Amino acid sequence: TYDGGMYKVGTDLPAGEYLIESDTMDYMEVANDSTGELDSIVTNENYTNRVYVTVSDGQYLTFGGAAIPVAEAPAYQSENGAYPEGQYLVGKDIPAGEYKISVLADSITGYGYVEVSSDSSGSLDSIVSNANIESDTYQTISDGQYLTLSGCEIKGQ
């Protein structure tokens, strides 16, 4: 595992896919260089609990929390079918299927955000579907997709 900080991919950590976990809301960024300029950002995200990211040699990965190579990361263990805010790999962390998603009672914005993506690149092209939700909604997900829940959750039994 790698503790939070800034890493040069290919020098400080290998290229590949990582699961980043944190006990609080945190920030993750992938950049093409170390200038700190907006134009160098490939993808970035404020995340809660967990997020997946794929990085390539020469990029820079900055994050809070801890990063684990996906091949070594344990699957998320749901309690009674509940999934809090975070990002989940379908088929590993959460089974494929249809889920009822609810806005958190204490959501800062008063709504939730649900995203399904085809990979963990953070690219706009990888988004399969996304929506801001103000009330309960249903979402069907398939193996290999990534489900992101922000300001919302799957309550379970």
PDB file of C-alpha atoms in Angstrom:
ATOM      1  CA  THR A   1       0.000   0.000   0.000  1.00  0.00           C
ATOM      2  CA  TYR A   2       0.988   3.628  -0.477  1.00  0.00           C
ATOM      3  CA  ASP A   3       0.241   6.374   2.044  1.00  0.00           C
ATOM      4  CA  GLY A   4      -1.314   9.633   0.880  1.00  0.00           C
ATOM      5  CA  GLY A   5       0.955  12.075  -0.927  1.00  0.00           C
ATOM      6  CA  MET A   6       2.220  12.814  -4.431  1.00  0.00           C
ATOM      7  CA  TYR A   7       3.799  10.036  -6.493  1.00  0.00           C
ATOM      8  CA  LYS A   8       5.445   9.986  -9.915  1.00  0.00           C
ATOM      9  CA  VAL A   9       4.031   6.969 -11.709  1.00  0.00           C
ATOM     10  CA  GLY A  10       6.740   4.652 -13.003  1.00  0.00           C
ATOM     11  CA  THR A  11       9.255   6.055 -10.504  1.00  0.00           C
ATOM     12  CA  ASP A  12       7.554   6.051  -7.073  1.00  0.00           C
ATOM     13  CA  LEU A  13       4.787   3.543  -7.815  1.00  0.00           C
ATOM     14  CA  PRO A  14       3.995   1.273 -10.765  1.00  0.00           C
ATOM     15  CA  ALA A  15       1.478   2.163 -13.464  1.00  0.00           C
ATOM     16  CA  GLY A  16      -1.866   0.409 -13.095  1.00  0.00           C
ATOM     17  CA  GLU A  17      -5.182   0.541 -11.297  1.00  0.00           C
ATOM     18  CA  TYR A  18      -5.468   1.443  -7.604  1.00  0.00           C
ATOM     19  CA  LEU A  19      -8.165   1.542  -4.970  1.00  0.00           C
ATOM     20  CA  ILE A  20      -7.754   4.637  -2.787  1.00  0.00           C
ATOM     21  CA  GLU A  21      -9.456   4.529   0.613  1.00  0.00           C
ATOM     22  CA  SER A  22      -9.894   7.184   3.283  1.00  0.00           C
ATOM     23  CA  ASP A  23     -11.876   7.447   6.522  1.00  0.00           C
ATOM     24  CA  THR A  24     -13.027  10.939   5.562  1.00  0.00           C
ATOM     25  CA  MET A  25     -13.856  12.976   2.475  1.00  0.00           C
ATOM     26  CA  ASP A  26     -10.624  13.372   0.540  1.00  0.00           C
ATOM     27  CA  TYR A  27      -9.124  14.495  -2.777  1.00  0.00           C
ATOM     28  CA  MET A  28      -7.447  12.554  -5.596  1.00  0.00           C
ATOM     29  CA  GLU A  29      -5.748  13.980  -8.684  1.00  0.00           C
ATOM     30  CA  VAL A  30      -3.908  12.591 -11.702  1.00  0.00           C
ATOM     31  CA  ALA A  31      -1.743  15.100 -13.584  1.00  0.00           C
ATOM     32  CA  ASN A  32       0.538  15.026 -16.616  1.00  0.00           C
ATOM     33  CA  ASP A  33       3.270  17.015 -14.851  1.00  0.00           C
ATOM     34  CA  SER A  34       4.177  18.518 -11.491  1.00  0.00           C
ATOM     35  CA  THR A  35       3.526  22.187 -12.354  1.00  0.00           C
ATOM     36  CA  GLY A  36       0.285  22.332 -10.377  1.00  0.00           C
ATOM     37  CA  GLU A  37      -1.343  24.131 -13.296  1.00  0.00           C
ATOM     38  CA  LEU A  38      -4.970  23.458 -14.143  1.00  0.00           C
ATOM     39  CA  ASP A  39      -4.100  22.376 -17.699  1.00  0.00           C
ATOM     40  CA  SER A  40      -1.960  19.509 -16.398  1.00  0.00           C
ATOM     41  CA  ILE A  41      -4.873  17.787 -14.580  1.00  0.00           C
ATOM     42  CA  VAL A  42      -5.993  14.573 -16.308  1.00  0.00           C
ATOM     43  CA  THR A  43      -8.676  13.795 -13.720  1.00  0.00           C
ATOM     44  CA  ASN A  44      -9.490  14.792 -10.161  1.00  0.00           C
ATOM     45  CA  GLU A  45     -12.177  14.037  -7.656  1.00  0.00           C
ATOM     46  CA  ASN A  46     -13.341  14.791  -4.159  1.00  0.00           C
ATOM     47  CA  TYR A  47     -14.321  11.373  -2.860  1.00  0.00           C
ATOM     48  CA  THR A  48     -15.768   9.808   0.260  1.00  0.00           C
ATOM     49  CA  ASN A  49     -14.548   6.438   1.552  1.00  0.00           C
ATOM     50  CA  ARG A  50     -13.153   4.943  -1.659  1.00  0.00           C
ATOM     51  CA  VAL A  51     -12.331   5.639  -5.303  1.00  0.00           C
ATOM     52  CA  TYR A  52     -10.627   3.704  -8.109  1.00  0.00           C
ATOM     53  CA  VAL A  53      -8.061   5.255 -10.450  1.00  0.00           C
ATOM     54  CA  THR A  54      -5.879   4.040 -13.315  1.00  0.00           C
ATOM     55  CA  VAL A  55      -2.523   5.756 -13.853  1.00  0.00           C
ATOM     56  CA  SER A  56       0.185   5.545 -16.535  1.00  0.00           C
ATOM     57  CA  ASP A  57       3.956   5.975 -16.498  1.00  0.00           C
ATOM     58  CA  GLY A  58       4.992   9.636 -16.331  1.00  0.00           C
ATOM     59  CA  GLN A  59       1.786  10.831 -14.678  1.00  0.00           C
ATOM     60  CA  TYR A  60       1.588  12.165 -11.118  1.00  0.00           C
ATOM     61  CA  LEU A  61      -0.901  10.760  -8.604  1.00  0.00           C
ATOM     62  CA  THR A  62      -1.807  12.884  -5.567  1.00  0.00           C
ATOM     63  CA  PHE A  63      -4.247  11.612  -2.954  1.00  0.00           C
ATOM     64  CA  GLY A  64      -5.202  11.478   0.694  1.00  0.00           C
ATOM     65  CA  GLY A  65      -5.741   8.159   2.450  1.00  0.00           C
ATOM     66  CA  ALA A  66      -4.032   5.006   1.216  1.00  0.00           C
ATOM     67  CA  ALA A  67      -3.718   3.424  -2.246  1.00  0.00           C
ATOM     68  CA  ILE A  68      -3.714  -0.323  -2.844  1.00  0.00           C
ATOM     69  CA  PRO A  69      -3.064  -2.013  -6.202  1.00  0.00           C
ATOM     70  CA  VAL A  70      -6.432  -3.426  -7.320  1.00  0.00           C
ATOM     71  CA  ALA A  71      -5.015  -6.949  -7.632  1.00  0.00           C
ATOM     72  CA  GLU A  72      -4.180  -6.836  -3.888  1.00  0.00           C
ATOM     73  CA  ALA A  73      -7.250  -4.873  -2.705  1.00  0.00           C
ATOM     74  CA  PRO A  74      -9.888  -6.847  -0.834  1.00  0.00           C
ATOM     75  CA  ALA A  75     -13.469  -6.710  -2.091  1.00  0.00           C
ATOM     76  CA  TYR A  76     -15.807  -4.389  -0.197  1.00  0.00           C
ATOM     77  CA  GLN A  77     -17.771  -6.277   2.447  1.00  0.00           C
ATOM     78  CA  SER A  78     -21.334  -4.968   2.536  1.00  0.00           C
ATOM     79  CA  GLU A  79     -23.339  -5.219   5.733  1.00  0.00           C
ATOM     80  CA  ASN A  80     -26.875  -6.433   4.921  1.00  0.00           C
ATOM     81  CA  GLY A  81     -26.626  -5.146   1.347  1.00  0.00           C
ATOM     82  CA  ALA A  82     -25.806  -1.555   2.357  1.00  0.00           C
ATOM     83  CA  TYR A  83     -23.312   0.535   0.367  1.00  0.00           C
ATOM     84  CA  PRO A  84     -22.341   4.003   1.651  1.00  0.00           C
ATOM     85  CA  GLU A  85     -20.926   6.849  -0.434  1.00  0.00           C
ATOM     86  CA  GLY A  86     -17.939   5.790  -2.500  1.00  0.00           C
ATOM     87  CA  GLN A  87     -17.025   3.994  -5.705  1.00  0.00           C
ATOM     88  CA  TYR A  88     -17.533   0.268  -6.230  1.00  0.00           C
ATOM     89  CA  LEU A  89     -16.234  -2.134  -8.869  1.00  0.00           C
ATOM     90  CA  VAL A  90     -19.215  -4.163 -10.054  1.00  0.00           C
ATOM     91  CA  GLY A  91     -18.539  -7.883  -9.829  1.00  0.00           C
ATOM     92  CA  LYS A  92     -15.910  -7.406  -7.121  1.00  0.00           C
ATOM     93  CA  ASP A  93     -17.316  -4.979  -4.526  1.00  0.00           C
ATOM     94  CA  ILE A  94     -20.994  -5.157  -5.447  1.00  0.00           C
ATOM     95  CA  PRO A  95     -22.913  -7.765  -7.461  1.00  0.00           C
ATOM     96  CA  ALA A  96     -24.372  -6.821 -10.840  1.00  0.00           C
ATOM     97  CA  GLY A  97     -28.090  -6.066 -10.732  1.00  0.00           C
ATOM     98  CA  GLU A  98     -30.633  -3.363  -9.994  1.00  0.00           C
ATOM     99  CA  TYR A  99     -30.344  -1.247  -6.838  1.00  0.00           C
ATOM    100  CA  LYS A 100     -32.509   1.312  -5.084  1.00  0.00           C
ATOM    101  CA  ILE A 101     -30.428   4.393  -4.283  1.00  0.00           C
ATOM    102  CA  SER A 102     -31.465   6.963  -1.667  1.00  0.00           C
ATOM    103  CA  VAL A 103     -30.271  10.512  -1.001  1.00  0.00           C
ATOM    104  CA  LEU A 104     -28.501  10.829   2.349  1.00  0.00           C
ATOM    105  CA  ALA A 105     -30.608  12.604   4.979  1.00  0.00           C
ATOM    106  CA  ASP A 106     -27.603  14.813   5.822  1.00  0.00           C
ATOM    107  CA  SER A 107     -26.513  15.454   2.212  1.00  0.00           C
ATOM    108  CA  ILE A 108     -24.732  18.821   2.131  1.00  0.00           C
ATOM    109  CA  THR A 109     -26.327  19.766  -1.197  1.00  0.00           C
ATOM    110  CA  GLY A 110     -29.751  18.205  -0.580  1.00  0.00           C
ATOM    111  CA  TYR A 111     -29.299  15.844  -3.514  1.00  0.00           C
ATOM    112  CA  GLY A 112     -27.146  12.879  -4.482  1.00  0.00           C
ATOM    113  CA  TYR A 113     -25.037  12.042  -7.514  1.00  0.00           C
ATOM    114  CA  VAL A 114     -24.965   8.594  -9.146  1.00  0.00           C
ATOM    115  CA  GLU A 115     -22.482   7.688 -11.861  1.00  0.00           C
ATOM    116  CA  VAL A 116     -21.849   4.471 -13.759  1.00  0.00           C
ATOM    117  CA  SER A 117     -18.586   4.346 -15.695  1.00  0.00           C
ATOM    118  CA  SER A 118     -16.890   1.792 -17.893  1.00  0.00           C
ATOM    119  CA  ASP A 119     -13.407   2.161 -16.380  1.00  0.00           C
ATOM    120  CA  SER A 120     -11.448   4.004 -13.694  1.00  0.00           C
ATOM    121  CA  SER A 121      -9.712   6.512 -15.983  1.00  0.00           C
ATOM    122  CA  GLY A 122     -11.839   9.426 -14.733  1.00  0.00           C
ATOM    123  CA  SER A 123     -12.395  10.415 -18.363  1.00  0.00           C
ATOM    124  CA  LEU A 124     -15.713  11.924 -19.452  1.00  0.00           C
ATOM    125  CA  ASP A 125     -15.759   9.331 -22.237  1.00  0.00           C
ATOM    126  CA  SER A 126     -15.928   6.522 -19.663  1.00  0.00           C
ATOM    127  CA  ILE A 127     -19.226   7.750 -18.155  1.00  0.00           C
ATOM    128  CA  VAL A 128     -22.025   5.359 -19.125  1.00  0.00           C
ATOM    129  CA  SER A 129     -24.718   7.259 -17.197  1.00  0.00           C
ATOM    130  CA  ASN A 130     -24.938   9.855 -14.438  1.00  0.00           C
ATOM    131  CA  ALA A 131     -27.604  11.844 -12.639  1.00  0.00           C
ATOM    132  CA  ASN A 132     -28.211  14.200  -9.766  1.00  0.00           C
ATOM    133  CA  ILE A 133     -31.054  12.708  -7.711  1.00  0.00           C
ATOM    134  CA  GLU A 134     -33.417  14.428  -5.279  1.00  0.00           C
ATOM    135  CA  SER A 135     -35.336  11.299  -4.260  1.00  0.00           C
ATOM    136  CA  ASP A 136     -35.037   7.517  -4.452  1.00  0.00           C
ATOM    137  CA  THR A 137     -34.018   6.133  -7.832  1.00  0.00           C
ATOM    138  CA  TYR A 138     -33.108   2.770  -9.316  1.00  0.00           C
ATOM    139  CA  GLN A 139     -29.896   1.924 -11.141  1.00  0.00           C
ATOM    140  CA  THR A 140     -28.926  -1.240 -13.010  1.00  0.00           C
ATOM    141  CA  ILE A 141     -25.212  -2.070 -13.097  1.00  0.00           C
ATOM    142  CA  SER A 142     -23.183  -4.738 -14.921  1.00  0.00           C
ATOM    143  CA  ASP A 143     -19.966  -6.622 -14.160  1.00  0.00           C
ATOM    144  CA  GLY A 144     -16.856  -4.563 -14.918  1.00  0.00           C
ATOM    145  CA  GLN A 145     -18.583  -1.198 -14.462  1.00  0.00           C
ATOM    146  CA  TYR A 146     -17.854   1.260 -11.658  1.00  0.00           C
ATOM    147  CA  LEU A 147     -20.684   2.660  -9.514  1.00  0.00           C
ATOM    148  CA  THR A 148     -20.069   6.015  -7.815  1.00  0.00           C
ATOM    149  CA  LEU A 149     -22.375   7.224  -5.022  1.00  0.00           C
ATOM    150  CA  SER A 150     -21.976  10.775  -3.719  1.00  0.00           C
ATOM    151  CA  GLY A 151     -24.494  12.248  -1.286  1.00  0.00           C
ATOM    152  CA  CYS A 152     -26.466   9.011  -1.610  1.00  0.00           C
ATOM    153  CA  GLU A 153     -26.352   5.356  -0.593  1.00  0.00           C
ATOM    154  CA  ILE A 154     -27.809   1.913  -1.063  1.00  0.00           C
ATOM    155  CA  LYS A 155     -29.537   1.278   2.268  1.00  0.00           C
ATOM    156  CA  GLY A 156     -29.752  -2.521   2.096  1.00  0.00           C
ATOM    157  CA  GLN A 157     -31.990  -4.622   4.362  1.00  0.00           C
TER     158      GLN A 157
END
